[in-house]
Amino acid sequence: MRVEAWWWSAAGRQSPGRDRHFAPAAPATGAPRSAAEGAQQREAAAGRTLHFAGDRERHVELVVQGLIRVHASAPDGRTLTIRYCRPGSLMGILSLYAEPFLMPATTQALVDSELLGINPDLVRQLADRDVRVAKALLLELTAPPLK
């Protein structure tokens, strides 16, 4: 998948060695008009942890390919799987609206996966302006688990 986009992270930095960036120059006029204009393609090898419980960085990611496990860990080492994210799943929507945000669970790629990271500030701006985006986020937050 090729993404013709540019990206600026919520933390104002890049993560060296793990992200691929396309079209590094910013658009000539104004802010991006769609989430695709602020997107970044990432690949995650099987077994790689993407986010740890307790992280504070806001994020929004679309699973393009692969399988991501979201799980919580008990102090004695046991884990509880909360969700499996398949292609088409959005991750990190809660981070847009929780104040202050603290990642409640760990996310880990179970197989080689491809994700599309979207600027969280941009997603929130789009949701504020477009009821269709807000509805998609709401549906993602309230969707029952897949069986």
PDB file of C-alpha atoms in Angstrom:
ATOM      1  CA  MET A   1       0.000   0.000   0.000  1.00  0.00           C
ATOM      2  CA  ARG A   2       1.387   3.394  -0.914  1.00  0.00           C
ATOM      3  CA  VAL A   3       0.288   6.434   1.014  1.00  0.00           C
ATOM      4  CA  GLU A   4       0.834   9.827  -0.569  1.00  0.00           C
ATOM      5  CA  ALA A   5       0.768  11.837   2.626  1.00  0.00           C
ATOM      6  CA  TRP A   6       2.763  13.737   5.168  1.00  0.00           C
ATOM      7  CA  TRP A   7       2.810  13.274   8.911  1.00  0.00           C
ATOM      8  CA  TRP A   8       3.507  15.247  12.000  1.00  0.00           C
ATOM      9  CA  SER A   9       3.267  13.320  15.261  1.00  0.00           C
ATOM     10  CA  ALA A  10       1.296  14.483  18.266  1.00  0.00           C
ATOM     11  CA  ALA A  11       4.541  14.506  20.226  1.00  0.00           C
ATOM     12  CA  GLY A  12       6.271  16.474  17.461  1.00  0.00           C
ATOM     13  CA  ARG A  13       8.816  13.739  16.767  1.00  0.00           C
ATOM     14  CA  GLN A  14       9.408  10.685  14.654  1.00  0.00           C
ATOM     15  CA  SER A  15      10.232   7.198  15.853  1.00  0.00           C
ATOM     16  CA  PRO A  16      13.500   6.369  14.065  1.00  0.00           C
ATOM     17  CA  GLY A  17      13.829   3.023  12.369  1.00  0.00           C
ATOM     18  CA  ARG A  18      10.227   1.917  12.577  1.00  0.00           C
ATOM     19  CA  ASP A  19       8.200   4.243  10.378  1.00  0.00           C
ATOM     20  CA  ARG A  20       8.164   4.984   6.659  1.00  0.00           C
ATOM     21  CA  HIS A  21       7.278   8.497   5.601  1.00  0.00           C
ATOM     22  CA  PHE A  22       6.041   9.557   2.197  1.00  0.00           C
ATOM     23  CA  ALA A  23       6.042  13.013   0.611  1.00  0.00           C
ATOM     24  CA  PRO A  24       7.929  14.744   3.435  1.00  0.00           C
ATOM     25  CA  ALA A  25       6.977  18.269   2.402  1.00  0.00           C
ATOM     26  CA  ALA A  26       3.856  19.816   3.909  1.00  0.00           C
ATOM     27  CA  PRO A  27       0.976  20.756   1.616  1.00  0.00           C
ATOM     28  CA  ALA A  28       1.265  24.222   0.110  1.00  0.00           C
ATOM     29  CA  THR A  29      -2.057  25.481   1.431  1.00  0.00           C
ATOM     30  CA  GLY A  30      -3.446  25.197   4.943  1.00  0.00           C
ATOM     31  CA  ALA A  31      -4.068  22.172   7.095  1.00  0.00           C
ATOM     32  CA  PRO A  32      -4.928  18.733   5.742  1.00  0.00           C
ATOM     33  CA  ARG A  33      -8.560  18.218   4.805  1.00  0.00           C
ATOM     34  CA  SER A  34      -8.679  14.458   5.392  1.00  0.00           C
ATOM     35  CA  ALA A  35      -7.127  11.882   7.674  1.00  0.00           C
ATOM     36  CA  ALA A  36      -5.234  10.411   4.702  1.00  0.00           C
ATOM     37  CA  GLU A  37      -3.312  13.669   4.393  1.00  0.00           C
ATOM     38  CA  GLY A  38      -1.884  13.174   7.876  1.00  0.00           C
ATOM     39  CA  ALA A  39      -1.116   9.470   7.716  1.00  0.00           C
ATOM     40  CA  GLN A  40       1.954   7.329   8.207  1.00  0.00           C
ATOM     41  CA  GLN A  41       2.455   3.708   7.216  1.00  0.00           C
ATOM     42  CA  ARG A  42       4.051   1.390   9.788  1.00  0.00           C
ATOM     43  CA  GLU A  43       5.039  -2.215   9.675  1.00  0.00           C
ATOM     44  CA  ALA A  44       5.136  -4.291  12.836  1.00  0.00           C
ATOM     45  CA  ALA A  45       6.865  -7.668  12.946  1.00  0.00           C
ATOM     46  CA  ALA A  46       5.145 -10.542  14.718  1.00  0.00           C
ATOM     47  CA  GLY A  47       5.705 -10.296  18.468  1.00  0.00           C
ATOM     48  CA  ARG A  48       6.452  -6.566  18.467  1.00  0.00           C
ATOM     49  CA  THR A  49       4.817  -4.470  21.174  1.00  0.00           C
ATOM     50  CA  LEU A  50       3.279  -1.329  19.691  1.00  0.00           C
ATOM     51  CA  HIS A  51       2.064   0.414  22.854  1.00  0.00           C
ATOM     52  CA  PHE A  52       2.598  -0.429  26.513  1.00  0.00           C
ATOM     53  CA  ALA A  53       0.053  -0.078  29.306  1.00  0.00           C
ATOM     54  CA  GLY A  54       0.815   3.213  31.025  1.00  0.00           C
ATOM     55  CA  ASP A  55       1.972   5.047  27.888  1.00  0.00           C
ATOM     56  CA  ARG A  56       0.686   8.611  27.648  1.00  0.00           C
ATOM     57  CA  GLU A  57       1.107   9.295  23.934  1.00  0.00           C
ATOM     58  CA  ARG A  58      -2.164   9.706  22.052  1.00  0.00           C
ATOM     59  CA  HIS A  59      -2.493   7.627  18.897  1.00  0.00           C
ATOM     60  CA  VAL A  60      -4.943   6.577  16.212  1.00  0.00           C
ATOM     61  CA  GLU A  61      -4.099   3.611  14.010  1.00  0.00           C
ATOM     62  CA  LEU A  62      -5.945   1.650  11.358  1.00  0.00           C
ATOM     63  CA  VAL A  63      -5.009  -2.010  10.975  1.00  0.00           C
ATOM     64  CA  VAL A  64      -4.421  -2.516   7.252  1.00  0.00           C
ATOM     65  CA  GLN A  65      -3.085  -6.064   7.394  1.00  0.00           C
ATOM     66  CA  GLY A  66      -2.329  -8.552  10.161  1.00  0.00           C
ATOM     67  CA  LEU A  67      -3.633  -9.173  13.662  1.00  0.00           C
ATOM     68  CA  ILE A  68      -3.063  -7.069  16.789  1.00  0.00           C
ATOM     69  CA  ARG A  69      -3.785  -8.284  20.328  1.00  0.00           C
ATOM     70  CA  VAL A  70      -4.810  -5.824  23.035  1.00  0.00           C
ATOM     71  CA  HIS A  71      -4.226  -7.254  26.499  1.00  0.00           C
ATOM     72  CA  ALA A  72      -3.996  -6.339  30.170  1.00  0.00           C
ATOM     73  CA  SER A  73      -1.470  -7.884  32.550  1.00  0.00           C
ATOM     74  CA  ALA A  74      -1.929  -8.773  36.220  1.00  0.00           C
ATOM     75  CA  PRO A  75       0.884  -8.256  38.751  1.00  0.00           C
ATOM     76  CA  ASP A  76       1.412 -12.043  38.899  1.00  0.00           C
ATOM     77  CA  GLY A  77       2.106 -12.164  35.138  1.00  0.00           C
ATOM     78  CA  ARG A  78      -1.246 -13.464  33.921  1.00  0.00           C
ATOM     79  CA  THR A  79      -2.732 -11.714  30.890  1.00  0.00           C
ATOM     80  CA  LEU A  80      -6.285 -11.099  29.748  1.00  0.00           C
ATOM     81  CA  THR A  81      -6.990 -10.465  26.078  1.00  0.00           C
ATOM     82  CA  ILE A  82      -9.360  -7.537  25.722  1.00  0.00           C
ATOM     83  CA  ARG A  83      -9.591  -7.349  21.949  1.00  0.00           C
ATOM     84  CA  TYR A  84      -8.188  -8.658  18.698  1.00  0.00           C
ATOM     85  CA  CYS A  85      -7.808  -5.982  16.021  1.00  0.00           C
ATOM     86  CA  ARG A  86      -8.163  -7.273  12.483  1.00  0.00           C
ATOM     87  CA  PRO A  87      -7.832  -5.406   9.173  1.00  0.00           C
ATOM     88  CA  GLY A  88     -10.212  -2.452   9.237  1.00  0.00           C
ATOM     89  CA  SER A  89     -10.058  -2.004  13.021  1.00  0.00           C
ATOM     90  CA  LEU A  90      -9.280   1.412  14.457  1.00  0.00           C
ATOM     91  CA  MET A  91      -7.104   1.520  17.553  1.00  0.00           C
ATOM     92  CA  GLY A  92      -6.496   4.372  19.975  1.00  0.00           C
ATOM     93  CA  ILE A  93      -9.798   6.222  19.639  1.00  0.00           C
ATOM     94  CA  LEU A  94     -10.118   6.378  23.428  1.00  0.00           C
ATOM     95  CA  SER A  95      -6.867   8.350  23.550  1.00  0.00           C
ATOM     96  CA  LEU A  96      -8.583  11.227  21.720  1.00  0.00           C
ATOM     97  CA  TYR A  97     -11.060  11.936  24.483  1.00  0.00           C
ATOM     98  CA  ALA A  98      -9.628  10.682  27.795  1.00  0.00           C
ATOM     99  CA  GLU A  99      -8.194  13.502  29.923  1.00  0.00           C
ATOM    100  CA  PRO A 100      -5.531  12.795  30.996  1.00  0.00           C
ATOM    101  CA  PHE A 101      -4.829   9.836  28.734  1.00  0.00           C
ATOM    102  CA  LEU A 102      -3.102   6.762  30.127  1.00  0.00           C
ATOM    103  CA  MET A 103      -2.912   3.655  27.907  1.00  0.00           C
ATOM    104  CA  PRO A 104      -5.001   1.022  29.739  1.00  0.00           C
ATOM    105  CA  ALA A 105      -3.583  -2.029  27.959  1.00  0.00           C
ATOM    106  CA  THR A 106      -0.677  -3.292  25.866  1.00  0.00           C
ATOM    107  CA  THR A 107      -0.945  -3.816  22.104  1.00  0.00           C
ATOM    108  CA  GLN A 108       1.148  -6.435  20.342  1.00  0.00           C
ATOM    109  CA  ALA A 109       1.335  -7.683  16.752  1.00  0.00           C
ATOM    110  CA  LEU A 110       0.592 -11.413  16.654  1.00  0.00           C
ATOM    111  CA  VAL A 111       1.636 -11.747  13.008  1.00  0.00           C
ATOM    112  CA  ASP A 112       3.516  -9.430  10.655  1.00  0.00           C
ATOM    113  CA  SER A 113       1.172  -6.464  10.420  1.00  0.00           C
ATOM    114  CA  GLU A 114       0.757  -3.173   8.613  1.00  0.00           C
ATOM    115  CA  LEU A 115      -0.833  -0.153  10.234  1.00  0.00           C
ATOM    116  CA  LEU A 116      -1.714   3.335   9.148  1.00  0.00           C
ATOM    117  CA  GLY A 117      -1.026   5.891  11.882  1.00  0.00           C
ATOM    118  CA  ILE A 118      -3.174   9.005  11.726  1.00  0.00           C
ATOM    119  CA  ASN A 119      -2.449  12.262  13.526  1.00  0.00           C
ATOM    120  CA  PRO A 120      -4.710  12.169  16.631  1.00  0.00           C
ATOM    121  CA  ASP A 121      -5.190  15.955  16.669  1.00  0.00           C
ATOM    122  CA  LEU A 122      -6.315  15.848  13.043  1.00  0.00           C
ATOM    123  CA  VAL A 123      -8.788  13.016  13.697  1.00  0.00           C
ATOM    124  CA  ARG A 124     -10.313  14.976  16.561  1.00  0.00           C
ATOM    125  CA  GLN A 125     -10.578  18.111  14.396  1.00  0.00           C
ATOM    126  CA  LEU A 126     -12.254  16.087  11.646  1.00  0.00           C
ATOM    127  CA  ALA A 127     -14.709  14.575  14.145  1.00  0.00           C
ATOM    128  CA  ASP A 128     -15.558  18.061  15.423  1.00  0.00           C
ATOM    129  CA  ARG A 129     -16.302  19.225  11.851  1.00  0.00           C
ATOM    130  CA  ASP A 130     -17.886  16.163  10.249  1.00  0.00           C
ATOM    131  CA  VAL A 131     -20.659  14.130  11.858  1.00  0.00           C
ATOM    132  CA  ARG A 132     -19.760  11.124   9.659  1.00  0.00           C
ATOM    133  CA  VAL A 133     -16.283  10.959  11.219  1.00  0.00           C
ATOM    134  CA  ALA A 134     -17.753  11.370  14.717  1.00  0.00           C
ATOM    135  CA  LYS A 135     -20.230   8.558  14.006  1.00  0.00           C
ATOM    136  CA  ALA A 136     -17.461   6.235  12.767  1.00  0.00           C
ATOM    137  CA  LEU A 137     -15.463   6.871  15.954  1.00  0.00           C
ATOM    138  CA  LEU A 138     -18.524   6.287  18.128  1.00  0.00           C
ATOM    139  CA  LEU A 139     -19.312   3.027  16.339  1.00  0.00           C
ATOM    140  CA  GLU A 140     -15.728   1.856  16.805  1.00  0.00           C
ATOM    141  CA  LEU A 141     -15.854   2.621  20.529  1.00  0.00           C
ATOM    142  CA  THR A 142     -19.169   0.842  21.053  1.00  0.00           C
ATOM    143  CA  ALA A 143     -18.847  -2.107  18.641  1.00  0.00           C
ATOM    144  CA  PRO A 144     -19.387  -5.511  20.235  1.00  0.00           C
ATOM    145  CA  PRO A 145     -16.417  -7.900  20.060  1.00  0.00           C
ATOM    146  CA  LEU A 146     -16.157 -10.066  16.961  1.00  0.00           C
ATOM    147  CA  LYS A 147     -16.984 -13.717  17.479  1.00  0.00           C
TER     148      LYS A 147
END
